PDB file of C-alpha atoms in Angstrom:
ATOM      1  CA  MET A   1      -9.200 -24.859 -34.524  1.00  0.00           C
ATOM      2  CA  THR A   2     -10.311 -27.307 -32.376  1.00  0.00           C
ATOM      3  CA  ILE A   3     -13.399 -26.271 -29.930  1.00  0.00           C
ATOM      4  CA  ALA A   4     -11.127 -26.187 -27.295  1.00  0.00           C
ATOM      5  CA  TYR A   5      -9.214 -23.938 -28.599  1.00  0.00           C
ATOM      6  CA  ALA A   6     -11.616 -21.662 -29.261  1.00  0.00           C
ATOM      7  CA  CYS A   7     -12.898 -22.372 -25.472  1.00  0.00           C
ATOM      8  CA  LEU A   8      -8.999 -21.399 -24.860  1.00  0.00           C
ATOM      9  CA  LEU A   9      -9.514 -17.736 -26.753  1.00  0.00           C
ATOM     10  CA  PHE A  10     -12.873 -17.360 -25.703  1.00  0.00           C
ATOM     11  CA  MET A  11     -11.461 -17.580 -21.779  1.00  0.00           C
ATOM     12  CA  GLY A  12      -8.541 -15.494 -22.258  1.00  0.00           C
ATOM     13  CA  LEU A  13     -11.137 -12.316 -23.244  1.00  0.00           C
ATOM     14  CA  PHE A  14     -13.828 -13.476 -20.991  1.00  0.00           C
ATOM     15  CA  PRO A  15     -12.505 -11.883 -17.784  1.00  0.00           C
ATOM     16  CA  TYR A  16     -12.252  -8.069 -20.256  1.00  0.00           C
ATOM     17  CA  VAL A  17     -16.216  -8.575 -19.844  1.00  0.00           C
ATOM     18  CA  ALA A  18     -16.373  -8.702 -15.825  1.00  0.00           C
ATOM     19  CA  ALA A  19     -14.102  -5.805 -16.176  1.00  0.00           C
ATOM     20  CA  GLY A  20     -16.310  -3.811 -18.422  1.00  0.00           C
ATOM     21  CA  ILE A  21     -19.119  -4.461 -16.101  1.00  0.00           C
ATOM     22  CA  ALA A  22     -17.011  -3.510 -13.256  1.00  0.00           C
ATOM     23  CA  LYS A  23     -16.626   0.062 -14.813  1.00  0.00           C
ATOM     24  CA  LYS A  24     -19.909   0.128 -16.670  1.00  0.00           C
ATOM     25  CA  GLY A  25     -21.194   3.834 -16.366  1.00  0.00           C
ATOM     26  CA  PHE A  26     -17.731   5.180 -15.305  1.00  0.00           C
ATOM     27  CA  GLU A  27     -19.208   7.253 -12.807  1.00  0.00           C
ATOM     28  CA  ASP A  28     -16.266   9.168 -11.536  1.00  0.00           C
ATOM     29  CA  TYR A  29     -14.018   7.145 -12.880  1.00  0.00           C
ATOM     30  CA  ASP A  30     -10.348   7.865 -12.679  1.00  0.00           C
ATOM     31  CA  ASN A  31      -8.124   6.468 -15.658  1.00  0.00           C
ATOM     32  CA  SER A  32      -4.944   7.521 -14.182  1.00  0.00           C
ATOM     33  CA  MET A  33      -6.026   5.629 -11.323  1.00  0.00           C
ATOM     34  CA  PRO A  34      -8.274   2.486 -11.979  1.00  0.00           C
ATOM     35  CA  ARG A  35      -7.335   0.446  -9.192  1.00  0.00           C
ATOM     36  CA  GLN A  36      -7.693   2.920  -6.667  1.00  0.00           C
ATOM     37  CA  TRP A  37     -11.118   3.749  -8.197  1.00  0.00           C
ATOM     38  CA  LEU A  38     -12.323  -0.136  -8.519  1.00  0.00           C
ATOM     39  CA  ALA A  39     -11.073  -0.211  -4.693  1.00  0.00           C
ATOM     40  CA  LYS A  40     -13.494   2.259  -3.399  1.00  0.00           C
ATOM     41  CA  GLN A  41     -16.667   0.430  -5.938  1.00  0.00           C
ATOM     42  CA  THR A  42     -19.180  -1.241  -3.680  1.00  0.00           C
ATOM     43  CA  GLY A  43     -22.403  -3.601  -5.261  1.00  0.00           C
ATOM     44  CA  PHE A  44     -22.235  -5.538  -8.723  1.00  0.00           C
ATOM     45  CA  ARG A  45     -19.101  -3.249  -9.497  1.00  0.00           C
ATOM     46  CA  ALA A  46     -17.089  -4.665  -6.506  1.00  0.00           C
ATOM     47  CA  ARG A  47     -18.239  -8.174  -6.977  1.00  0.00           C
ATOM     48  CA  ALA A  48     -17.164  -7.892 -11.131  1.00  0.00           C
ATOM     49  CA  ASN A  49     -14.076  -6.657 -10.242  1.00  0.00           C
ATOM     50  CA  ALA A  50     -13.673  -9.836  -7.691  1.00  0.00           C
ATOM     51  CA  ALA A  51     -14.527 -12.087 -10.509  1.00  0.00           C
ATOM     52  CA  GLN A  52     -12.457 -10.513 -13.122  1.00  0.00           C
ATOM     53  CA  ALA A  53      -9.606 -11.099 -10.833  1.00  0.00           C
ATOM     54  CA  ASN A  54     -10.846 -14.675 -10.325  1.00  0.00           C
ATOM     55  CA  LEU A  55     -11.307 -15.682 -14.070  1.00  0.00           C
ATOM     56  CA  PHE A  56      -7.743 -14.317 -14.650  1.00  0.00           C
ATOM     57  CA  GLU A  57      -6.628 -16.594 -12.059  1.00  0.00           C
ATOM     58  CA  SER A  58      -7.974 -19.602 -13.427  1.00  0.00           C
ATOM     59  CA  LEU A  59      -6.729 -19.453 -16.724  1.00  0.00           C
ATOM     60  CA  PRO A  60      -2.993 -20.745 -16.377  1.00  0.00           C
ATOM     61  CA  LEU A  61      -4.235 -24.103 -15.193  1.00  0.00           C
ATOM     62  CA  PHE A  62      -7.186 -24.437 -17.708  1.00  0.00           C
ATOM     63  CA  PHE A  63      -4.888 -23.547 -20.466  1.00  0.00           C
ATOM     64  CA  ALA A  64      -2.406 -25.610 -19.338  1.00  0.00           C
ATOM     65  CA  VAL A  65      -4.226 -28.759 -19.043  1.00  0.00           C
ATOM     66  CA  VAL A  66      -5.894 -27.945 -22.478  1.00  0.00           C
ATOM     67  CA  ILE A  67      -2.782 -27.631 -24.519  1.00  0.00           C
ATOM     68  CA  ILE A  68      -1.100 -30.907 -22.584  1.00  0.00           C
ATOM     69  CA  ALA A  69      -4.404 -32.867 -23.342  1.00  0.00           C
ATOM     70  CA  GLN A  70      -4.132 -31.944 -27.217  1.00  0.00           C
ATOM     71  CA  ILE A  71      -0.415 -32.764 -27.272  1.00  0.00           C
ATOM     72  CA  ALA A  72      -0.913 -36.006 -25.507  1.00  0.00           C
ATOM     73  CA  ASN A  73      -3.721 -36.926 -27.903  1.00  0.00           C
ATOM     74  CA  ALA A  74      -6.145 -37.293 -25.504  1.00  0.00           C
ATOM     75  CA  PRO A  75      -9.697 -38.050 -27.591  1.00  0.00           C
ATOM     76  CA  GLN A  76     -10.666 -34.592 -28.842  1.00  0.00           C
ATOM     77  CA  ALA A  77     -13.922 -35.067 -28.144  1.00  0.00           C
ATOM     78  CA  ARG A  78     -13.517 -35.364 -24.480  1.00  0.00           C
ATOM     79  CA  ILE A  79     -11.132 -32.408 -24.267  1.00  0.00           C
ATOM     80  CA  ASP A  80     -14.007 -30.283 -26.439  1.00  0.00           C
ATOM     81  CA  LEU A  81     -16.286 -31.031 -24.292  1.00  0.00           C
ATOM     82  CA  LEU A  82     -14.623 -30.505 -20.665  1.00  0.00           C
ATOM     83  CA  ALA A  83     -13.544 -26.944 -22.169  1.00  0.00           C
ATOM     84  CA  LEU A  84     -16.981 -26.215 -22.783  1.00  0.00           C
ATOM     85  CA  GLY A  85     -18.103 -27.252 -19.505  1.00  0.00           C
ATOM     86  CA  PHE A  86     -15.313 -24.988 -18.432  1.00  0.00           C
ATOM     87  CA  VAL A  87     -16.453 -22.082 -20.173  1.00  0.00           C
ATOM     88  CA  ALA A  88     -20.144 -22.899 -18.998  1.00  0.00           C
ATOM     89  CA  ALA A  89     -19.108 -22.663 -15.819  1.00  0.00           C
ATOM     90  CA  ARG A  90     -17.158 -19.835 -15.539  1.00  0.00           C
ATOM     91  CA  ILE A  91     -19.577 -18.134 -17.500  1.00  0.00           C
ATOM     92  CA  ALA A  92     -22.333 -19.301 -14.751  1.00  0.00           C
ATOM     93  CA  TYR A  93     -19.678 -18.170 -12.143  1.00  0.00           C
ATOM     94  CA  LEU A  94     -19.855 -14.287 -13.323  1.00  0.00           C
ATOM     95  CA  VAL A  95     -23.764 -14.586 -13.007  1.00  0.00           C
ATOM     96  CA  CYS A  96     -23.493 -15.935  -9.718  1.00  0.00           C
ATOM     97  CA  TYR A  97     -21.203 -13.378  -8.751  1.00  0.00           C
ATOM     98  CA  LEU A  98     -23.063 -10.607 -10.157  1.00  0.00           C
ATOM     99  CA  ALA A  99     -26.038 -11.586  -8.753  1.00  0.00           C
ATOM    100  CA  ASN A 100     -24.969 -12.224  -5.346  1.00  0.00           C
ATOM    101  CA  TRP A 101     -25.332 -15.785  -5.140  1.00  0.00           C
ATOM    102  CA  PRO A 102     -22.662 -17.081  -2.886  1.00  0.00           C
ATOM    103  CA  THR A 103     -23.565 -20.455  -2.453  1.00  0.00           C
ATOM    104  CA  ALA A 104     -24.286 -20.932  -6.480  1.00  0.00           C
ATOM    105  CA  ARG A 105     -21.391 -19.294  -7.817  1.00  0.00           C
ATOM    106  CA  SER A 106     -18.957 -21.924  -5.000  1.00  0.00           C
ATOM    107  CA  ILE A 107     -20.852 -24.429  -6.933  1.00  0.00           C
ATOM    108  CA  VAL A 108     -20.216 -23.280 -10.175  1.00  0.00           C
ATOM    109  CA  TRP A 109     -16.468 -22.495  -9.408  1.00  0.00           C
ATOM    110  CA  LEU A 110     -16.100 -25.961  -8.139  1.00  0.00           C
ATOM    111  CA  LEU A 111     -17.624 -27.791 -11.509  1.00  0.00           C
ATOM    112  CA  GLY A 112     -14.988 -25.717 -13.368  1.00  0.00           C
ATOM    113  CA  LEU A 113     -12.634 -26.581 -11.237  1.00  0.00           C
ATOM    114  CA  VAL A 114     -13.817 -30.617 -12.049  1.00  0.00           C
ATOM    115  CA  CYS A 115     -13.980 -29.591 -15.699  1.00  0.00           C
ATOM    116  CA  VAL A 116     -10.197 -29.027 -15.399  1.00  0.00           C
ATOM    117  CA  VAL A 117      -8.996 -32.024 -13.182  1.00  0.00           C
ATOM    118  CA  THR A 118     -11.509 -34.443 -15.287  1.00  0.00           C
ATOM    119  CA  LEU A 119      -9.558 -33.419 -18.309  1.00  0.00           C
ATOM    120  CA  PHE A 120      -5.519 -33.501 -16.670  1.00  0.00           C
ATOM    121  CA  PHE A 121      -6.623 -37.123 -16.040  1.00  0.00           C
ATOM    122  CA  GLN A 122      -7.606 -38.125 -20.129  1.00  0.00           C
ATOM    123  CA  ILE A 123      -3.892 -37.473 -20.468  1.00  0.00           C
TER     124      ILE A 123
END
């Protein structure tokens, strides 16, 4: 397994970390209506839920670009480096979202996007 493929696995599971944070403590949590419960949350729970959605939204492009780059035999070291850069940016994104640092969050979001676009041009 390449480092980039390990990054795919990590990123596929990472949004569930944000989901767990959103539900942390489970105060009056209603598992029969989880989306309605989450919609009523505020503070870090609401931000973690929003981060979860964004983390899921970023997956298709990242997955596609990594797999296509591998199939196209782009240099493996570059694929791995850019995939790791994306992962680091998305971890920082979650931290910034939870800490309510919107400017930093936007910057690391952009860094993650730059990694994906740069990876695309390795093909």
